[in-house]
GROMACS .gro file of C-alpha atoms in nm:
model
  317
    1UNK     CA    1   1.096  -0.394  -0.526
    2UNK     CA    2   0.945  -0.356  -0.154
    3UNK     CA    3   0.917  -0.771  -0.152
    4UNK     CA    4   0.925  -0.749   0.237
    5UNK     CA    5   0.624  -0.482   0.308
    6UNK     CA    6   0.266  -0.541   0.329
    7UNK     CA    7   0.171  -0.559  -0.072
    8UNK     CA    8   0.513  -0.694  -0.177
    9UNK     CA    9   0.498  -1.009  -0.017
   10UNK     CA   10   0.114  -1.077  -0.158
   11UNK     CA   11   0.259  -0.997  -0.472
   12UNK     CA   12   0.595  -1.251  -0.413
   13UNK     CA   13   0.430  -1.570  -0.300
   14UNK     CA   14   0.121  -1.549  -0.604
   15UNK     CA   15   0.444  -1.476  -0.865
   16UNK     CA   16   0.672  -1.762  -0.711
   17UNK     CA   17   0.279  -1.985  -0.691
   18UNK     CA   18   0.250  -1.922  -1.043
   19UNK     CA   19   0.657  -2.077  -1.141
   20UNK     CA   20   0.742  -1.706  -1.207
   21UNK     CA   21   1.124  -1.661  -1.210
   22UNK     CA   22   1.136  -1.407  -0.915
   23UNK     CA   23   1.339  -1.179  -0.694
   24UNK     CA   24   1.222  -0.939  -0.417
   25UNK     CA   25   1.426  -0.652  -0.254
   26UNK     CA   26   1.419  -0.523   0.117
   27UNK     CA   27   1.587  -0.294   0.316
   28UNK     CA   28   1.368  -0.172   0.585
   29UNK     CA   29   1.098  -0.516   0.634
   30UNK     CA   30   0.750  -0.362   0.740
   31UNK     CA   31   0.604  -0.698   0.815
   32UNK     CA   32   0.704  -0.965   1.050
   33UNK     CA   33   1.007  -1.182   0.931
   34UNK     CA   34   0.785  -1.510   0.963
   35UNK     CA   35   0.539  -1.346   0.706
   36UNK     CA   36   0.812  -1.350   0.461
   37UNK     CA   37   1.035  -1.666   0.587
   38UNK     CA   38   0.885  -1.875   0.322
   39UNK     CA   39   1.098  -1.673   0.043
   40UNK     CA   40   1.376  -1.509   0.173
   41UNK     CA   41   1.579  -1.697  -0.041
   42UNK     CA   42   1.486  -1.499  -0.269
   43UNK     CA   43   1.496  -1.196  -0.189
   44UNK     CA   44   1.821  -0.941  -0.176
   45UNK     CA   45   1.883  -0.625   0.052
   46UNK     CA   46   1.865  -0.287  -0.148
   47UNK     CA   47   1.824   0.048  -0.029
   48UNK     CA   48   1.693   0.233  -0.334
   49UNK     CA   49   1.840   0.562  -0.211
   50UNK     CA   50   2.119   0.438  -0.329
   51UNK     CA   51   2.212   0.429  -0.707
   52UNK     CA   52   2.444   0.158  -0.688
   53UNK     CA   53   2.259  -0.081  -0.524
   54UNK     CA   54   1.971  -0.037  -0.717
   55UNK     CA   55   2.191  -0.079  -1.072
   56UNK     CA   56   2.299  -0.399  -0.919
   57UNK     CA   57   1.971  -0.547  -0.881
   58UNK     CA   58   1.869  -0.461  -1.177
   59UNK     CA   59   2.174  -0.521  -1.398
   60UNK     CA   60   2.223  -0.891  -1.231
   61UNK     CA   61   1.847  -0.998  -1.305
   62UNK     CA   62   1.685  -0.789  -1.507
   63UNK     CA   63   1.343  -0.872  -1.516
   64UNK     CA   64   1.085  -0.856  -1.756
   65UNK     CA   65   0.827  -0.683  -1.476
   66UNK     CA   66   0.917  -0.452  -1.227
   67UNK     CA   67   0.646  -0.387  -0.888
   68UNK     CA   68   0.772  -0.096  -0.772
   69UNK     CA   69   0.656  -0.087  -0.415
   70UNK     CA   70   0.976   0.048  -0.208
   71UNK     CA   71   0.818   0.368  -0.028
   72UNK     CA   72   0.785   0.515   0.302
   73UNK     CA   73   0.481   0.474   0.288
   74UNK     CA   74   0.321   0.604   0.585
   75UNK     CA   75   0.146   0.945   0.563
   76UNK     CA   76   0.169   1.003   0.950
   77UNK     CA   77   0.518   0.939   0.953
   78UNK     CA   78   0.565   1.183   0.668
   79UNK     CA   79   0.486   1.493   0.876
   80UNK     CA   80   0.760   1.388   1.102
   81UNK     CA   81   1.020   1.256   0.862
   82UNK     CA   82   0.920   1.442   0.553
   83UNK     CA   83   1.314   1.474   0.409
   84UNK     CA   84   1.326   1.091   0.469
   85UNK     CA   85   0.971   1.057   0.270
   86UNK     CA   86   1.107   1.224  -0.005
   87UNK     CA   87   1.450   1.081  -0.031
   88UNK     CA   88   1.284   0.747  -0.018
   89UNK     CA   89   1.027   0.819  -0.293
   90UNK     CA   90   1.123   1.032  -0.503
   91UNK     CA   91   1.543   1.002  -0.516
   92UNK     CA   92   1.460   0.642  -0.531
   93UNK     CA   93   1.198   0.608  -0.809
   94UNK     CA   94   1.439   0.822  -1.025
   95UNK     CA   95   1.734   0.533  -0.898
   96UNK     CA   96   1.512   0.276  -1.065
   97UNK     CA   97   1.440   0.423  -1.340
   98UNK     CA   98   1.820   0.529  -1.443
   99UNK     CA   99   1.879   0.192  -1.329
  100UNK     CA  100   1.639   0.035  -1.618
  101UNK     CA  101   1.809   0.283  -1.861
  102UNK     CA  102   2.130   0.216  -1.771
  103UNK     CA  103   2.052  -0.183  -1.828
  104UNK     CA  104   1.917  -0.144  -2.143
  105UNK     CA  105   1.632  -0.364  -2.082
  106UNK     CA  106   1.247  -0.318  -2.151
  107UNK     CA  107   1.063  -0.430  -1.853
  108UNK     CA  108   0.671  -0.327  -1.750
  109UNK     CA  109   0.704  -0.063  -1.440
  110UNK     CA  110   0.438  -0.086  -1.208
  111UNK     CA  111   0.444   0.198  -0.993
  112UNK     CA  112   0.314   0.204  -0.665
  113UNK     CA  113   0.128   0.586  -0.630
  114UNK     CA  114  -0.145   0.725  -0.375
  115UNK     CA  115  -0.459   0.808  -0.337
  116UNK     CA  116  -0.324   1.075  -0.137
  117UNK     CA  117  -0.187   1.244  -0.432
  118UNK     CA  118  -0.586   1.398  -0.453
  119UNK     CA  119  -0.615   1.570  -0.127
  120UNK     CA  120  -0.911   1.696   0.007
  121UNK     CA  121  -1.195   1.631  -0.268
  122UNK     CA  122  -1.474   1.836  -0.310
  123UNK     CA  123  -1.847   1.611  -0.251
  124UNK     CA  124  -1.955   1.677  -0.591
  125UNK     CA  125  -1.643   1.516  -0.726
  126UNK     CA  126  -1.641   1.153  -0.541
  127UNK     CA  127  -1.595   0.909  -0.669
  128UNK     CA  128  -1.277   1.108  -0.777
  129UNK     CA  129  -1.178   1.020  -1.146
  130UNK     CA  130  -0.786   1.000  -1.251
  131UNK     CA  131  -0.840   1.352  -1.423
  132UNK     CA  132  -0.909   1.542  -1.069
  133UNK     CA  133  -0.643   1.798  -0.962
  134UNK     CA  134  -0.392   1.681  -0.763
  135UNK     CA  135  -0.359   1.903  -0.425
  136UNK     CA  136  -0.196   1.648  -0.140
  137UNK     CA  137  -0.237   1.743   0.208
  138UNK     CA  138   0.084   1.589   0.348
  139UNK     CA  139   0.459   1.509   0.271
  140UNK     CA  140   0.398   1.156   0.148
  141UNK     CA  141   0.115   1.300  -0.079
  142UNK     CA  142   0.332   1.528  -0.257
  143UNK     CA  143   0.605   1.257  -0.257
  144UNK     CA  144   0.365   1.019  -0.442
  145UNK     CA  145   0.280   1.280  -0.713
  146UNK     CA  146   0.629   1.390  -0.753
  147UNK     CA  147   0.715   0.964  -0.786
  148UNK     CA  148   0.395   0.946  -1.033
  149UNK     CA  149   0.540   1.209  -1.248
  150UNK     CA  150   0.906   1.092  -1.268
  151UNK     CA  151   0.736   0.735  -1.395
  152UNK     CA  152   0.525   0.924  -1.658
  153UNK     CA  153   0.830   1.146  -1.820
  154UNK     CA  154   1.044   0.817  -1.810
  155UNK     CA  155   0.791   0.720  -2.054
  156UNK     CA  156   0.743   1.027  -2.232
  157UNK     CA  157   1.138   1.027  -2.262
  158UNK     CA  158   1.271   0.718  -2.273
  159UNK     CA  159   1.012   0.466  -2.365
  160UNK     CA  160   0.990   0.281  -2.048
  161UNK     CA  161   0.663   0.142  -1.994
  162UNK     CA  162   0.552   0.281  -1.713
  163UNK     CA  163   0.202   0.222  -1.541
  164UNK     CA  164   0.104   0.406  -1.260
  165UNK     CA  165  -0.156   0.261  -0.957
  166UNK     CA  166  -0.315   0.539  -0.789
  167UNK     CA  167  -0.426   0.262  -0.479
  168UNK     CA  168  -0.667   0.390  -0.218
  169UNK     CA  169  -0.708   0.207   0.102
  170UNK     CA  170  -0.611  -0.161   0.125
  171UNK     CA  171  -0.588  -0.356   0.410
  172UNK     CA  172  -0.536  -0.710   0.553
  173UNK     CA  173  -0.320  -0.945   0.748
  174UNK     CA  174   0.052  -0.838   0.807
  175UNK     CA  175  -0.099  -0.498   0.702
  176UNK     CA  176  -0.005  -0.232   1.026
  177UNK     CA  177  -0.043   0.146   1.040
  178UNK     CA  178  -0.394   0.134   0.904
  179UNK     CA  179  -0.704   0.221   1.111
  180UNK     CA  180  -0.835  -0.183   1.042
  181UNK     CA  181  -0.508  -0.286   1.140
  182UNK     CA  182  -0.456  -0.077   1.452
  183UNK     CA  183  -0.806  -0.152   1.558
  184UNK     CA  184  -0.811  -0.499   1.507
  185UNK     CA  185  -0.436  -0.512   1.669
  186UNK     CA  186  -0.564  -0.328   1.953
  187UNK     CA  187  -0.901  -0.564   2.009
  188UNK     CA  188  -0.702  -0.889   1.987
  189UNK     CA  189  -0.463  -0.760   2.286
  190UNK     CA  190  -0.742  -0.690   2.490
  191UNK     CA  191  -0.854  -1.033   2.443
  192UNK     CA  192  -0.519  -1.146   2.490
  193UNK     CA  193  -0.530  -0.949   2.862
  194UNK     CA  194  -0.222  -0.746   2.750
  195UNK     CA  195  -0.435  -0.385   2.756
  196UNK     CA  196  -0.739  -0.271   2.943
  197UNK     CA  197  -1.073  -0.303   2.735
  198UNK     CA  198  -1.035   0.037   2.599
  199UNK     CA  199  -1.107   0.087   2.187
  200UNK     CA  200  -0.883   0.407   2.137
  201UNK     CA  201  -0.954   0.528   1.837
  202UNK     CA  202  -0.910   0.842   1.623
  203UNK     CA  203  -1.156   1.043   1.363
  204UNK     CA  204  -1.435   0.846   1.332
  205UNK     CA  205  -1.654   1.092   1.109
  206UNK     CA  206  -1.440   1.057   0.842
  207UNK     CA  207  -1.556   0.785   0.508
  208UNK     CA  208  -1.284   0.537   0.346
  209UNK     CA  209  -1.324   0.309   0.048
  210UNK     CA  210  -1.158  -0.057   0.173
  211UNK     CA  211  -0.977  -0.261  -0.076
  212UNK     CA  212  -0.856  -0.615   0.038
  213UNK     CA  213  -0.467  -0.665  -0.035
  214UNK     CA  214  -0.542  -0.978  -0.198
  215UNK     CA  215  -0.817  -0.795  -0.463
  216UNK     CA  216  -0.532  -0.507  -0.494
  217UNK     CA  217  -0.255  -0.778  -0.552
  218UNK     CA  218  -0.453  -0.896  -0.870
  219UNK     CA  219  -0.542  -0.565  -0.985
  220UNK     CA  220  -0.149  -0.513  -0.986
  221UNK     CA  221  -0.058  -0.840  -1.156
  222UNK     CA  222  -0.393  -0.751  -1.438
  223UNK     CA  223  -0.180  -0.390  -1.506
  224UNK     CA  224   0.125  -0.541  -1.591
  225UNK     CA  225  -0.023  -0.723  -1.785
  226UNK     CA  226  -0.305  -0.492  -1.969
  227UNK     CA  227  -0.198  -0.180  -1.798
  228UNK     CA  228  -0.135   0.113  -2.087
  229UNK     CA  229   0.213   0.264  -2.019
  230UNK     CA  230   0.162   0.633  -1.920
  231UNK     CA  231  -0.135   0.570  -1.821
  232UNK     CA  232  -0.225   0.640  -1.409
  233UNK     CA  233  -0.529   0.410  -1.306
  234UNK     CA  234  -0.713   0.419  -0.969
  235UNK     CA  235  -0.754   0.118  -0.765
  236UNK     CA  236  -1.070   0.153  -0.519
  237UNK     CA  237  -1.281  -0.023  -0.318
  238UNK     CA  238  -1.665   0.012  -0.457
  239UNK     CA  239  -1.782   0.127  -0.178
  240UNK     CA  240  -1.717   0.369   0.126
  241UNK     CA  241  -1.727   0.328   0.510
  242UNK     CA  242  -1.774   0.519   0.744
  243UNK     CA  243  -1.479   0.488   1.058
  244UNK     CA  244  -1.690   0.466   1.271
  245UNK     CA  245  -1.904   0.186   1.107
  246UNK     CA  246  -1.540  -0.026   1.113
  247UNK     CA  247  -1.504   0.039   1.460
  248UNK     CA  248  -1.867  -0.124   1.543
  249UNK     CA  249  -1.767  -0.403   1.342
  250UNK     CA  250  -1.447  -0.496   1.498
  251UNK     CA  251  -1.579  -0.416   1.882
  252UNK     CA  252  -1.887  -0.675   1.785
  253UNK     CA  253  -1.605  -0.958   1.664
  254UNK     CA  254  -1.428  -0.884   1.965
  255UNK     CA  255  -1.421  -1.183   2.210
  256UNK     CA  256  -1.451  -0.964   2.503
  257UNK     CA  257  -1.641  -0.677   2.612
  258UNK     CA  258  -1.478  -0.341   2.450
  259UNK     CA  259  -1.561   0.001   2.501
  260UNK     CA  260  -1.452   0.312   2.290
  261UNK     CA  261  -1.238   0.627   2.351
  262UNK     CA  262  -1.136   0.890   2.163
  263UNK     CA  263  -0.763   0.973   2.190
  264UNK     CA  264  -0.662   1.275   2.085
  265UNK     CA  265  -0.312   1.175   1.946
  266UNK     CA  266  -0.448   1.006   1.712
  267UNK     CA  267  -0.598   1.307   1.536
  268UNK     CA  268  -0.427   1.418   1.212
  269UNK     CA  269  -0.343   1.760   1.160
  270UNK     CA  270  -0.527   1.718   0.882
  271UNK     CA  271  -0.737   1.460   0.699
  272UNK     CA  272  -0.986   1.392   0.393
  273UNK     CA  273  -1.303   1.348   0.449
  274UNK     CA  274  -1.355   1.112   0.184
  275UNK     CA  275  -1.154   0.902   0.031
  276UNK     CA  276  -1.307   0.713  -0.262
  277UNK     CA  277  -1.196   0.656  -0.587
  278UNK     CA  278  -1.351   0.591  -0.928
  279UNK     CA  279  -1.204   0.276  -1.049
  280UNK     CA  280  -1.369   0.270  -1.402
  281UNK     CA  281  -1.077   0.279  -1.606
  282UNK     CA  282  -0.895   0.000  -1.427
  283UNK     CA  283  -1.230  -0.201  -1.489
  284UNK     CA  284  -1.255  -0.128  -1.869
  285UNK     CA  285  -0.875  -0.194  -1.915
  286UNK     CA  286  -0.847  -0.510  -1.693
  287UNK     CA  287  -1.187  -0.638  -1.648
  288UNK     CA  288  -1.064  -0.619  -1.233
  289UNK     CA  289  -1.362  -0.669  -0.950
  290UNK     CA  290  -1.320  -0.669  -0.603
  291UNK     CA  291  -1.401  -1.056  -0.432
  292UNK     CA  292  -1.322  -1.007  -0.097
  293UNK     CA  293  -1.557  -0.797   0.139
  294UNK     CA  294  -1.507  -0.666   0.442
  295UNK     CA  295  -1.658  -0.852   0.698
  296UNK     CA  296  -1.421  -1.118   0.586
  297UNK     CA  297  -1.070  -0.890   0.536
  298UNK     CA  298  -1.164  -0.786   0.963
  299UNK     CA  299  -1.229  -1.180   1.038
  300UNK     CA  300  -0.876  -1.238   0.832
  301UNK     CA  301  -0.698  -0.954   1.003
  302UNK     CA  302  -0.863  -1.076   1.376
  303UNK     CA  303  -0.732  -1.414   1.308
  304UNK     CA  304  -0.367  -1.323   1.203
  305UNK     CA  305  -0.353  -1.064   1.533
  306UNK     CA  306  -0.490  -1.345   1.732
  307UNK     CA  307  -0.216  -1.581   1.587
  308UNK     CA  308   0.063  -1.357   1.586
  309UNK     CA  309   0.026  -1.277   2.002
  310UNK     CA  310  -0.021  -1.649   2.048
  311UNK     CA  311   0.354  -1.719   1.926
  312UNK     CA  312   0.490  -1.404   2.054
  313UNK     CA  313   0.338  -1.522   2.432
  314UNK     CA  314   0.494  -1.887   2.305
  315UNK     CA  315   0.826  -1.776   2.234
  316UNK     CA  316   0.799  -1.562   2.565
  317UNK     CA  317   0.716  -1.817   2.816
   0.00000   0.00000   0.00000
């Protein structure tokens, strides 16, 4: 569920590569509608605020594996919209899941949960382990945790096999809202002329671990397959970065010359210094590595940004 955001759509065209039997669901797309063209056909609209339409979906096909990936999923947005972050995330997780009951089927639940659901984490404690406290800093933090917990009881309770992915950062092409994605966006419309040669960027002092989507898509597909239900597993990158460090790499793949400006509207009211997760247990269950680094996941995301002005300018002229 989510087949038309950023992770869904990874997730749709390996499963429908692979001769799986599929169907995605989308109500509010958060990539572009030629990144999912090649399988809308497959996919049906379903808002999963709504009970009915949920039971529907999952009534007509019911599926053997369930990605639950419908979210708002945006923690910015959450301090703005926080009734709308919860609604989404939480009303709808417990949709699904009475959905499921209601169908009497017995389907793996993947669920879709945040590294955000840590909060700020104390130095002595990264790489932060699955047992940490759970303190979130924002509305879609406490969302996630709230989602995480309805998945776990509806295990406890009813026996559906629920695995939860605590996923830190991931990035990659069609990925937007992101600081990779807004800097490489930003860097391939200066090339492109459309914005003076002005980097704007936000906190750069703070450290993320980077996940490619296409190293998180497999680490989804290995827990529905090896996952333990009520079990929560964290899915990091192995390493950290500093923001600032991914700003000097995407300025020095730039095409043009770039310089760099803080903007102050793109400071959070408040955000980790860390983020890095320890993604041991995922490892020991799964066997999962990462494959793709992150020189390459920039050169990807440069390339799609490049590609995806060229046919907007096409379509234009």
């Amino acid at each position: 569920m989510g087949a038309t955001g950023f992770v869904g759509s990874y997730l749709m065209e390996r499963a429908i590569a692979e001769g799986h039997e599929v169907l995605g669901t989308s109500y509010n797309p958060t990539i572009e509608p030629r990144d999912w063209a090649a399988f809308q056909d497959r996919v049906v609209r379903c808002d999963i605020r709504y009970r009915e339409q949920t039971s529907q979906v999952i009534e007509s096909f019911r599926p053997d594996v369930v990605y639950l990936l419908s979210a708002q999923s945006y923690p910015a947005l959450s301090w703005t919209a926080p009734a709308e972050t919860l609604d989404t995330n939480v009303v709808g997780t417990t949709n699904v899941f009475e959905s499921i009951r209601a169908a009497g089927i017995d389907p793996v639940v993947v669920v879709a949960c945040s590294s955000a659901q840590y909060g700020e984490v104390a130095a002595e404690d990264i790489p932060v382990k699955e047992s940490h406290p759970l303190r979130p800093l924002h509305p879609y933090g406490i969302s996630k945790v709230a989602t995480e917990m309805l998945a776990l009881q509806y295990w406890a309770n009813w026996r559906i096999r629920s695995v939860c992915a605590r996923i830190f950062n991931t990035t990659g092409a069609r990925k937007s809202g992101d600081v990779c994605a807004d800097l490489t966006q930003r860097v391939a419309r200066i090339e492109a002329g459309q914005i003076a040669p002005v980097l704007k960027v936000g906190n750069q002092d703070t450290w993320r671990a980077i996940t490619d989507v296409r190293d998180l898509a497999t680490a989804l597909e290995l827990l529905a397959a090896k996952g333990e239900p009520g079990e929560v597993y964290n899915i990091s990158g192995a390493r950290t970065y500093q923001i600032r460090d991914i700003v000097e790499r995407v300025v020095g793949a730039a095409r043009v010359p770039v310089s760099v400006e803080t903007d102050q509207a793109l400071l959070r009211p408040s955000d980790e210094k860390v983020i890095f997760g320890d993604s041991s247990r995922l490892v020991e269950r799964t066997g999962w590595s990462q494959q793709v680094g992150l020189d390459e996941t920039l050169a990807d995301m440069l390339a799609y940004w490049r590609r995806t002005l060229g046919v907007a300018q096409e379509q234009a002229s």
